[in-house]
XYZ file of C-alpha atoms in Angstrom:
679
model
C 95.214 111.587 120.322
C 95.145 107.572 120.294
C 93.354 105.383 117.410
C 90.060 102.833 117.852
C 91.657 99.155 116.357
C 89.521 100.878 113.463
C 92.198 103.617 112.901
C 89.631 106.600 113.402
C 91.328 109.245 115.754
C 89.830 109.886 118.927
C 90.676 112.192 121.672
C 93.350 111.948 124.502
C 92.321 109.071 126.847
C 89.755 107.181 124.888
C 89.126 103.978 126.337
C 89.559 102.118 122.296
C 93.848 103.679 122.025
C 94.695 99.987 119.874
C 95.039 99.891 116.251
C 95.046 95.824 114.550
C 95.837 95.071 110.900
C 97.571 93.765 108.830
C 101.306 93.734 108.710
C 103.713 92.624 105.670
C 103.827 89.109 105.960
C 100.275 88.463 106.904
C 99.596 88.540 110.055
C 98.231 89.955 112.333
C 98.698 92.901 115.063
C 97.176 94.863 117.762
C 98.905 97.979 118.977
C 98.346 100.976 120.865
C 98.561 103.674 119.379
C 98.726 107.243 119.002
C 97.321 110.339 116.495
C 97.799 113.570 115.851
C 96.806 116.269 113.903
C 95.044 114.754 110.447
C 96.048 117.051 107.829
C 95.296 116.057 103.208
C 98.051 114.710 101.976
C 96.966 116.058 98.529
C 94.655 118.286 98.621
C 92.779 116.489 95.378
C 93.455 113.191 96.908
C 90.973 112.008 99.122
C 93.559 110.103 101.701
C 94.043 111.970 104.958
C 97.602 111.582 106.521
C 98.305 111.858 110.594
C 102.086 111.523 111.786
C 101.614 108.779 115.091
C 103.462 106.382 117.419
C 102.966 102.677 118.128
C 103.320 102.209 121.653
C 104.309 98.382 121.922
C 107.232 99.420 120.127
C 107.922 102.966 120.335
C 107.903 103.298 116.864
C 106.737 105.956 114.662
C 104.740 105.798 111.815
C 102.698 107.745 109.597
C 98.992 106.660 108.562
C 97.417 107.561 105.745
C 93.592 106.374 105.527
C 90.107 107.429 104.050
C 87.193 108.860 106.391
C 84.453 107.333 106.372
C 82.688 109.333 104.483
C 85.090 108.983 101.334
C 85.896 105.915 101.869
C 81.756 105.938 100.486
C 83.717 105.676 97.268
C 84.303 102.959 95.292
C 86.903 104.917 93.087
C 89.084 105.920 96.413
C 89.169 102.520 98.159
C 90.234 101.906 95.008
C 93.727 104.194 95.425
C 94.695 103.108 98.681
C 94.234 99.293 97.584
C 96.565 100.571 95.050
C 99.195 102.092 97.327
C 98.596 98.694 99.398
C 99.672 96.932 96.930
C 102.077 98.836 95.111
C 104.237 99.023 98.257
C 103.871 95.229 100.022
C 105.034 94.008 95.955
C 108.065 96.227 96.602
C 108.222 95.466 100.513
C 109.102 91.732 99.078
C 110.803 92.584 96.002
C 113.151 94.403 97.830
C 113.355 92.978 101.236
C 117.813 92.048 102.336
C 118.408 94.098 99.446
C 120.781 97.556 99.114
C 117.504 98.770 97.345
C 114.764 99.399 100.332
C 115.027 102.460 101.423
C 114.443 104.518 98.249
C 110.382 103.597 98.702
C 108.856 103.797 101.835
C 108.729 101.304 104.183
C 105.248 99.606 104.638
C 104.147 98.863 108.804
C 100.783 97.366 108.279
C 96.685 98.175 106.328
C 93.731 97.205 107.331
C 90.963 98.135 103.967
C 88.064 95.983 104.517
C 86.926 98.269 106.875
C 84.736 101.574 107.606
C 87.433 103.757 106.840
C 90.700 101.789 105.967
C 93.893 102.772 106.512
C 98.178 102.280 105.198
C 101.264 102.207 107.980
C 104.025 103.151 106.843
C 107.673 103.981 109.342
C 107.899 107.614 109.184
C 108.830 109.444 106.030
C 113.205 110.094 105.235
C 113.419 113.474 104.086
C 111.874 116.371 102.643
C 110.094 117.430 99.670
C 112.155 118.122 97.374
C 110.042 120.864 96.013
C 111.261 122.467 99.411
C 114.445 122.102 98.947
C 116.214 125.172 98.270
C 119.684 124.482 98.098
C 121.090 121.584 96.722
C 125.644 121.146 95.408
C 125.933 119.305 92.206
C 127.427 116.533 93.904
C 123.945 116.280 95.376
C 121.405 116.913 92.199
C 124.094 113.214 90.836
C 123.516 111.395 93.623
C 119.527 113.118 93.550
C 119.227 111.902 89.954
C 120.985 108.508 90.263
C 118.422 107.571 93.184
C 115.697 108.991 91.698
C 116.457 106.940 88.212
C 117.162 104.038 90.133
C 113.653 103.286 92.462
C 112.038 103.782 88.377
C 113.948 101.153 87.188
C 112.959 98.835 90.161
C 109.657 99.595 89.553
C 110.073 98.967 85.986
C 111.432 95.444 86.473
C 108.065 95.562 88.673
C 105.897 96.082 85.701
C 105.011 99.571 87.765
C 105.174 102.967 86.242
C 104.524 105.278 88.805
C 102.324 108.318 87.218
C 102.875 110.799 90.670
C 106.316 111.133 90.592
C 106.667 115.090 91.189
C 108.681 117.518 93.628
C 105.770 116.500 96.272
C 106.501 112.875 96.331
C 110.095 113.088 96.545
C 111.607 113.360 99.297
C 115.272 113.873 99.789
C 117.428 113.532 103.375
C 120.430 114.926 102.188
C 122.380 112.015 100.986
C 119.040 109.989 99.530
C 115.912 109.777 97.775
C 112.560 108.133 98.912
C 109.733 107.810 96.505
C 106.390 108.299 97.745
C 103.622 108.990 95.952
C 102.827 105.064 95.037
C 98.535 105.613 94.777
C 99.761 106.973 91.203
C 101.222 103.402 90.263
C 100.353 101.934 86.765
C 100.685 98.642 85.498
C 103.079 98.775 82.059
C 100.704 97.842 79.945
C 97.113 99.295 81.288
C 95.269 102.116 79.543
C 96.618 105.814 80.533
C 94.353 107.358 81.844
C 95.160 111.011 82.623
C 96.712 111.729 86.153
C 99.140 114.178 87.399
C 99.870 117.748 86.987
C 101.595 119.685 84.708
C 104.381 119.811 83.543
C 105.642 116.094 85.703
C 102.960 113.821 83.673
C 103.925 113.146 80.423
C 102.098 115.101 77.474
C 100.411 111.623 76.637
C 99.813 110.565 80.235
C 97.330 114.353 80.492
C 95.465 113.962 77.773
C 94.744 109.734 78.821
C 96.329 108.702 75.530
C 98.143 105.108 74.487
C 99.225 102.290 76.719
C 101.465 103.343 80.362
C 105.243 102.424 79.133
C 107.664 103.382 81.481
C 108.867 106.073 80.306
C 106.263 108.127 81.168
C 108.006 108.217 84.147
C 111.414 109.275 82.640
C 109.860 112.625 81.451
C 108.266 113.189 85.326
C 111.685 112.520 86.845
C 113.388 114.752 84.408
C 111.085 117.522 85.149
C 111.756 117.324 88.894
C 115.121 117.653 88.353
C 115.224 120.701 86.180
C 113.733 122.944 88.779
C 115.341 120.900 91.494
C 118.172 122.122 89.403
C 116.813 125.524 88.399
C 114.123 126.735 90.227
C 111.409 126.914 88.009
C 109.135 123.949 86.710
C 110.082 123.330 82.945
C 107.540 123.640 79.748
C 104.386 120.752 79.712
C 105.079 119.797 75.901
C 109.273 119.784 74.811
C 112.790 120.731 76.094
C 113.681 122.974 77.877
C 115.094 125.782 75.938
C 118.010 126.079 78.705
C 118.942 123.116 78.912
C 122.251 123.017 77.932
C 123.645 125.228 79.783
C 122.561 123.508 83.286
C 126.211 121.056 83.265
C 124.395 118.289 85.914
C 121.261 117.930 82.961
C 122.667 118.707 79.487
C 124.809 115.131 79.627
C 121.928 112.954 80.645
C 118.414 114.651 79.670
C 117.440 116.045 76.584
C 116.008 112.761 75.445
C 114.010 112.588 78.181
C 112.146 116.278 77.010
C 110.775 113.750 73.846
C 107.144 114.381 73.561
C 106.184 110.858 73.172
C 107.431 108.120 74.930
C 108.816 106.295 72.040
C 111.820 108.773 72.226
C 112.352 108.112 75.403
C 115.319 106.662 76.842
C 114.272 103.895 79.252
C 115.414 103.853 82.935
C 117.397 101.923 82.730
C 119.030 103.268 79.818
C 119.435 106.659 81.705
C 120.101 104.556 84.602
C 123.476 104.008 82.976
C 123.829 107.093 81.989
C 124.223 108.279 85.466
C 125.378 105.016 87.125
C 127.437 102.747 84.519
C 126.635 99.517 85.955
C 124.010 100.244 88.249
C 121.220 98.749 86.088
C 122.658 94.981 85.636
C 123.015 95.104 89.484
C 119.315 95.741 89.518
C 118.841 93.360 87.596
C 120.346 90.850 89.602
C 118.505 91.743 92.649
C 115.413 89.946 90.876
C 114.114 86.894 93.953
C 113.655 83.233 91.643
C 110.758 82.597 90.180
C 109.158 80.014 92.536
C 106.399 79.248 90.161
C 108.525 77.802 87.599
C 107.998 74.229 88.536
C 104.277 74.434 88.562
C 104.549 76.366 85.037
C 106.336 73.614 83.806
C 103.737 70.834 85.134
C 101.116 73.174 83.994
C 102.201 73.219 79.601
C 103.085 69.597 80.475
C 99.618 68.964 81.236
C 97.825 70.906 78.231
C 100.649 68.752 75.818
C 99.165 65.856 77.325
C 94.939 66.886 76.574
C 95.852 67.745 73.803
C 97.539 64.648 72.465
C 94.682 62.807 74.306
C 91.379 61.961 71.652
C 88.609 63.290 72.546
C 86.088 60.333 74.283
C 82.328 59.631 71.969
C 80.769 62.379 73.782
C 76.615 61.857 73.455
C 76.040 65.233 72.283
C 72.191 64.399 71.645
C 70.825 67.110 69.629
C 66.690 67.595 70.060
C 64.680 65.243 68.404
C 61.814 65.925 66.685
C 61.717 69.059 69.009
C 62.716 67.026 71.573
C 65.250 68.464 74.742
C 67.197 66.766 77.611
C 64.739 67.854 81.496
C 67.284 69.181 83.460
C 66.052 67.638 86.390
C 64.838 64.250 85.626
C 67.103 63.602 82.712
C 64.455 62.363 80.637
C 62.839 63.563 76.571
C 60.545 66.497 77.118
C 58.758 67.624 74.111
C 55.554 71.148 74.217
C 52.863 70.067 74.837
C 50.556 73.032 74.951
C 47.311 70.936 77.321
C 49.909 70.697 79.914
C 50.400 74.146 80.295
C 50.735 76.812 83.788
C 50.714 80.043 84.365
C 50.987 81.228 88.523
C 48.832 83.199 89.887
C 48.561 86.462 92.470
C 49.854 83.188 95.204
C 52.043 82.178 93.213
C 49.932 78.684 92.086
C 50.271 77.419 89.050
C 47.202 77.685 86.846
C 46.288 75.774 84.173
C 46.445 77.867 81.025
C 43.943 77.873 78.417
C 45.546 78.245 74.630
C 42.620 78.168 72.734
C 40.331 81.260 74.047
C 43.621 83.005 73.028
C 43.578 84.105 68.963
C 46.290 87.323 68.681
C 49.676 85.539 67.325
C 51.335 88.651 69.763
C 49.466 88.122 72.791
C 49.818 84.244 72.797
C 53.444 84.612 72.221
C 54.065 86.621 75.361
C 51.135 84.540 77.792
C 53.569 81.199 76.752
C 56.200 82.623 77.483
C 55.523 83.301 81.174
C 54.223 80.008 80.837
C 55.312 76.681 81.835
C 55.293 73.546 81.021
C 54.628 69.925 83.682
C 57.203 67.372 82.652
C 55.844 63.922 83.052
C 58.499 62.195 81.506
C 60.131 60.342 84.425
C 55.694 59.151 86.534
C 58.762 58.057 89.541
C 60.045 61.844 89.921
C 58.536 64.397 91.832
C 56.257 66.865 90.100
C 57.989 69.733 88.251
C 57.605 72.131 86.294
C 59.722 73.598 82.730
C 59.507 77.333 81.572
C 58.511 77.023 78.017
C 61.187 79.287 75.996
C 63.249 76.792 77.454
C 61.416 74.043 75.201
C 61.246 76.149 71.922
C 65.013 77.718 71.350
C 66.827 74.145 70.689
C 68.888 72.380 72.925
C 69.066 74.162 76.459
C 72.810 74.351 78.114
C 72.559 73.679 81.685
C 76.102 75.003 84.164
C 76.330 73.711 87.187
C 78.243 76.158 90.290
C 80.677 73.061 92.349
C 81.789 73.854 96.293
C 81.363 73.840 99.976
C 79.258 75.821 101.234
C 80.623 79.522 101.886
C 82.983 79.291 99.010
C 80.920 82.294 97.538
C 79.616 80.547 94.328
C 75.708 82.492 94.936
C 77.182 85.482 95.580
C 79.421 84.981 92.423
C 76.509 83.647 89.572
C 74.727 86.693 91.051
C 77.068 88.673 89.855
C 78.076 86.905 86.413
C 73.910 86.915 85.863
C 74.493 90.819 86.512
C 77.329 91.186 84.223
C 75.419 89.571 81.070
C 72.382 92.074 81.809
C 74.240 95.034 82.004
C 75.954 93.622 78.194
C 78.770 92.108 79.398
C 77.976 89.273 76.587
C 77.506 92.515 73.334
C 81.165 92.600 72.703
C 81.653 89.156 72.049
C 78.446 88.950 69.419
C 75.871 87.597 72.302
C 72.256 89.087 73.535
C 70.723 87.735 76.179
C 66.840 87.954 77.258
C 64.780 86.036 80.167
C 63.688 82.559 79.804
C 60.994 83.232 82.228
C 60.241 87.165 82.960
C 58.792 86.422 86.397
C 62.046 83.663 87.736
C 64.207 86.875 86.358
C 62.103 89.196 88.012
C 62.703 87.893 90.914
C 66.362 86.827 90.586
C 66.952 90.297 90.235
C 64.960 91.959 93.063
C 65.862 89.087 95.569
C 69.308 88.984 94.727
C 70.996 91.377 92.272
C 69.251 94.338 93.647
C 70.541 93.272 96.995
C 74.040 92.228 96.076
C 74.375 95.352 94.524
C 73.659 97.489 97.447
C 76.863 96.386 99.566
C 74.118 93.247 101.207
C 75.909 89.649 101.998
C 73.134 86.825 100.069
C 72.383 84.049 102.019
C 73.202 80.602 102.177
C 72.180 78.541 99.669
C 69.114 76.764 101.229
C 69.659 73.452 101.544
C 67.180 71.144 98.737
C 63.967 70.639 99.341
C 61.541 67.251 100.889
C 61.099 66.192 97.675
C 64.939 65.961 96.888
C 65.899 67.359 93.516
C 67.385 70.073 92.148
C 65.930 73.244 90.386
C 67.835 74.616 88.216
C 68.365 79.368 89.969
C 67.630 81.445 86.871
C 67.640 80.400 83.248
C 68.749 82.895 80.217
C 68.260 82.837 76.457
C 71.233 83.570 74.484
C 71.766 84.735 70.626
C 75.173 84.329 69.518
C 76.153 85.915 66.950
C 74.970 84.174 63.742
C 70.919 84.084 65.009
C 71.007 81.059 67.176
C 69.510 81.203 70.220
C 69.823 78.500 73.077
C 68.493 78.245 76.714
C 70.965 78.833 78.926
C 70.089 77.137 82.638
C 72.370 78.079 86.540
C 72.403 75.364 88.920
C 73.451 76.472 92.485
C 73.231 73.670 95.424
C 74.161 74.429 99.055
C 77.548 72.582 99.262
C 76.157 69.836 102.069
C 73.714 68.693 99.434
C 76.802 68.577 96.609
C 78.900 65.844 99.216
C 75.149 63.634 98.321
C 75.478 60.147 97.175
C 72.446 59.598 96.429
C 69.622 60.577 94.033
C 70.073 64.447 94.547
C 72.768 65.299 92.127
C 71.064 62.622 88.961
C 70.936 65.748 87.750
C 75.039 66.855 86.620
C 74.724 63.089 84.653
C 72.785 65.644 82.588
C 75.175 68.816 82.946
C 76.952 70.934 80.446
C 79.040 72.672 81.973
C 81.104 73.206 85.529
C 81.918 76.249 87.248
C 83.861 74.759 90.413
C 84.158 77.621 92.973
C 87.891 77.069 95.249
C 87.783 79.253 98.403
C 91.119 80.481 98.953
C 91.104 80.155 103.553
C 89.927 76.450 102.226
C 92.734 76.096 99.646
C 95.684 78.172 100.209
C 97.524 78.269 104.331
C 99.378 82.245 104.106
C 99.109 84.078 106.825
C 96.894 86.611 104.836
C 93.757 84.415 105.600
C 94.006 83.311 108.788
C 91.189 86.188 109.971
C 88.812 85.052 106.996
C 89.687 81.121 108.572
C 88.696 82.525 112.048
C 85.566 84.700 111.238
C 84.169 81.202 109.617
C 85.761 78.718 111.945
C 86.866 76.663 109.226
C 91.055 75.436 108.546
C 93.072 74.609 105.362
C 91.732 71.275 104.224
C 94.789 69.872 101.584
C 92.539 66.687 100.495
C 90.788 69.134 98.156
C 87.382 70.333 97.901
C 84.719 67.739 99.425
C 82.646 69.152 97.295
C 84.597 68.367 94.076
C 85.455 65.123 94.640
C 81.976 63.965 95.618
C 80.774 65.536 91.826
C 83.654 64.399 90.017
C 83.170 60.651 91.001
C 80.086 60.911 90.152
C 80.572 61.957 86.383
C 80.757 58.968 84.353
C 83.919 58.975 82.147
C 84.650 57.352 79.002
C 88.806 57.910 78.286
C 91.225 59.562 80.295
C 89.377 62.824 80.146
C 85.966 64.192 80.951
C 85.093 65.599 78.293
C 82.054 68.151 79.360
C 83.862 72.222 79.619
C 84.338 72.940 82.677
C 86.154 75.997 84.553
C 87.849 76.460 88.123
C 87.876 80.122 89.528
C 89.449 81.661 92.580
C 86.828 82.750 94.138
C 87.033 85.867 96.807
C 90.496 87.239 95.215
C 89.532 90.398 96.648
C 91.279 88.409 99.942
C 94.554 87.835 98.192
C 94.320 90.729 96.063
C 97.952 91.838 97.088
C 99.438 88.205 95.913
C 101.183 87.130 92.967
C 99.860 86.152 90.358
C 95.866 87.923 91.585
C 97.437 91.226 91.952
C 97.786 91.265 87.915
C 94.924 89.622 86.751
C 92.094 91.353 89.095
C 92.989 94.495 87.566
C 92.681 92.952 84.070
C 90.058 94.564 82.090
C 87.612 92.052 80.271
C 88.433 91.442 77.270
C 88.329 92.487 74.119
C 87.603 89.273 72.046
C 88.648 85.853 72.113
C 91.493 84.497 70.316
C 92.398 80.679 70.253
C 95.054 80.120 73.743
C 92.896 82.862 75.831
C 92.478 82.625 78.932
C 96.145 80.414 79.031
C 98.701 82.413 80.118
C 96.241 82.813 83.559
C 94.994 79.723 83.543
C 98.704 78.791 84.159
C 99.219 81.431 86.640
C 95.883 80.524 88.690
C 97.533 76.362 88.141
C 101.073 76.798 89.697
C 100.087 79.515 92.864
C 97.003 76.488 93.599
C 99.779 73.726 93.491
C 102.776 75.603 94.725
C 100.589 76.659 97.968
C 97.616 74.649 97.861
C 98.685 71.160 96.527
C 97.691 68.489 93.837
C 94.166 68.382 95.359
C 93.068 71.407 94.842
C 93.392 70.992 90.938
C 91.958 67.730 90.659
C 89.060 68.811 88.547
C 91.664 70.715 86.406
C 93.263 67.212 85.991
C 89.626 64.675 85.253
C 88.374 67.262 81.989
C 89.943 67.938 79.512
C 89.601 71.225 78.037
C 88.812 73.610 81.380
C 90.325 77.054 82.293
C 91.671 78.137 85.261
C 90.024 81.956 86.449
C 90.578 85.006 89.260
C 87.328 86.278 90.244
C 86.036 88.222 93.159
C 82.487 88.959 93.131
C 82.384 91.462 95.973
C 86.128 93.336 95.564
C 86.363 93.481 99.306
C 85.352 91.299 102.311
C 82.159 91.955 104.112
C 81.665 94.081 107.645
C 79.077 93.451 110.121
C 77.011 91.725 108.057
C 77.806 94.260 104.843
C 80.127 94.806 102.089
C 81.488 98.632 103.078
C 81.531 100.403 100.334
C 78.766 98.271 98.153
C 80.328 95.619 95.822
C 83.004 96.014 93.025
C 83.083 92.447 91.342
C 86.014 91.552 89.148
C 86.652 89.561 86.500
C 83.020 87.120 86.843
C 81.707 86.452 83.475
C 85.517 85.499 82.026
C 84.773 81.399 83.526
C 81.595 81.689 81.281
C 83.188 83.157 78.571
C 84.942 80.737 78.404
C 83.111 78.525 78.924
C 80.382 79.909 76.452
C 83.611 79.621 73.799
C 83.731 75.291 74.652
C 80.298 75.508 73.322
C 80.685 77.365 70.274
C 78.280 79.695 71.336
C 81.311 82.183 71.378
C 83.246 81.887 67.953
C 87.199 81.946 68.665
C 89.782 81.139 66.390
C 90.395 77.696 66.321
C 87.377 76.326 67.384
C 85.534 74.922 69.787
C 86.823 71.610 70.526
C 90.871 73.659 70.890
C 89.872 76.390 73.315
C 91.415 75.892 76.749
C 93.618 73.113 75.894
C 96.227 75.176 73.385
C 97.333 74.340 70.001
C 100.977 72.865 69.770
C 103.620 75.044 69.265
C 105.005 75.461 65.657
């Protein structure tokens, strides 16, 4: 068999016997490849496996892949992503150490395709379940190596949930641990995984949080079967443990029914190989992010010490609010209302003939009012609910074209309409039902079905920015505020004429960083090649233009802001992105919420992109930094192969709403985003 560039097996003699993939270094490689007959690695899992040969180097390999039918399932892709992320993290952590042989050797991967796959060097050894005879000496070596592998994973914050006789290989001299698709991060909620008796009782039930000692139970069960030839009980220590010398001195505690009563991997390793746990700890690479984290901490201290500049919180006067377009005051005028007809042309609305209060309110909700506050400004209309619910809040998405602003905003709105703000005591309603329905129909539904959205259109001939969507948000105290979102094309954001006048009235900004433009990492080369871009060490031009346009009265701008490292799926195997993309939504916002994530993103950008890309953080006193992916993967031939799986798209807005007091956080809105001094 041969393989095409997509990894699909083809008959011998096919015209495309080449495989293109990304190596662990991030470099792309194309190699002639041949593969044998596929099989299932585990009948309960969707991944297929087949032996192969990369002919450019005569390299034997194993391909783990998803057929197209299985790859359409996001859960199946998530398993392959987990396996790839774990293999890459281990490769980075254990490179040039004496421990790399304990895990599979990753050759490369290709995941954003119709048939995603991983390539490994040929496995070393056979599954322990097929090992019939093992001497007592080998048993001790096996136990040491398996515990050593658990200890190394624990040092990375990882827990292997799939340790079993089928995933632990033995070659007569040492262990090799597979089953990386079952790895989870310590501290995440447990979900049922694995088979009894090898999965711990808590893991089998899916209770509590993932703990490194879950894997200690699994390792003990594998060792017991290897020594006795039979599986142990699924919920307690084997009754005959004391009869087996290799097990009796080290494993009794490993069979405790709760993780808290079991030894840690390091404690167990110290019993099996005194001093080895200390040597493992010394293999941890120096953290290159530390000086950048310290710079972030210093920047926060400087912001806390700086007195807030005088604000211009202009509350509505006699029902008057700020028009988001011409920036003049406007108040409800029942003589200037219009509604769209079937051809979407505005027709005057006469409320005098409507006496039913419920119908009158419904008609007004769908109406707009023409704003004539500035006679020199182009004709524009404001939804009536925008004028009748207190001071509006306007949010602008900032970034060059192709940064993913529109995808991010679309998924942000979709998350709100799915109830994403409810855990924080905030509910939503559309400002204009027709406008909201059109936004869902033209943007949310196509994106969710896997369609790539068109780029944001340039400003029209009238030359002023209009908001893309608006919602009414009701906070926990029952206060209602209109929130409008501006999504302006990148080429318009670098204009210096009146087109950016609307920014003078903006209440919050979301700066979207395109990693392909900001980060000179080799794994982003293909993304740059696909759109014909290159790394810009001077930062995003749209950031600079917007920041230069905003008036500043003190050392910092007081408008709340958020920075988002968008398209983070491109970096989903790169620390610290790998960690944060997997974090669930916050149940509640604390006074220091998002500061840890902000510090990680700041250090990452400062280390690889440079200070120019952090201009928004440096300019705004309250600015949080976030990792998000609007799609969960990259497009392929104009579509997202498995639909879209947004991750952490709502967190930037949660931060902005907390800074504005719509979401209440301990410490108050004024301190959110800058943290508190250590007590």
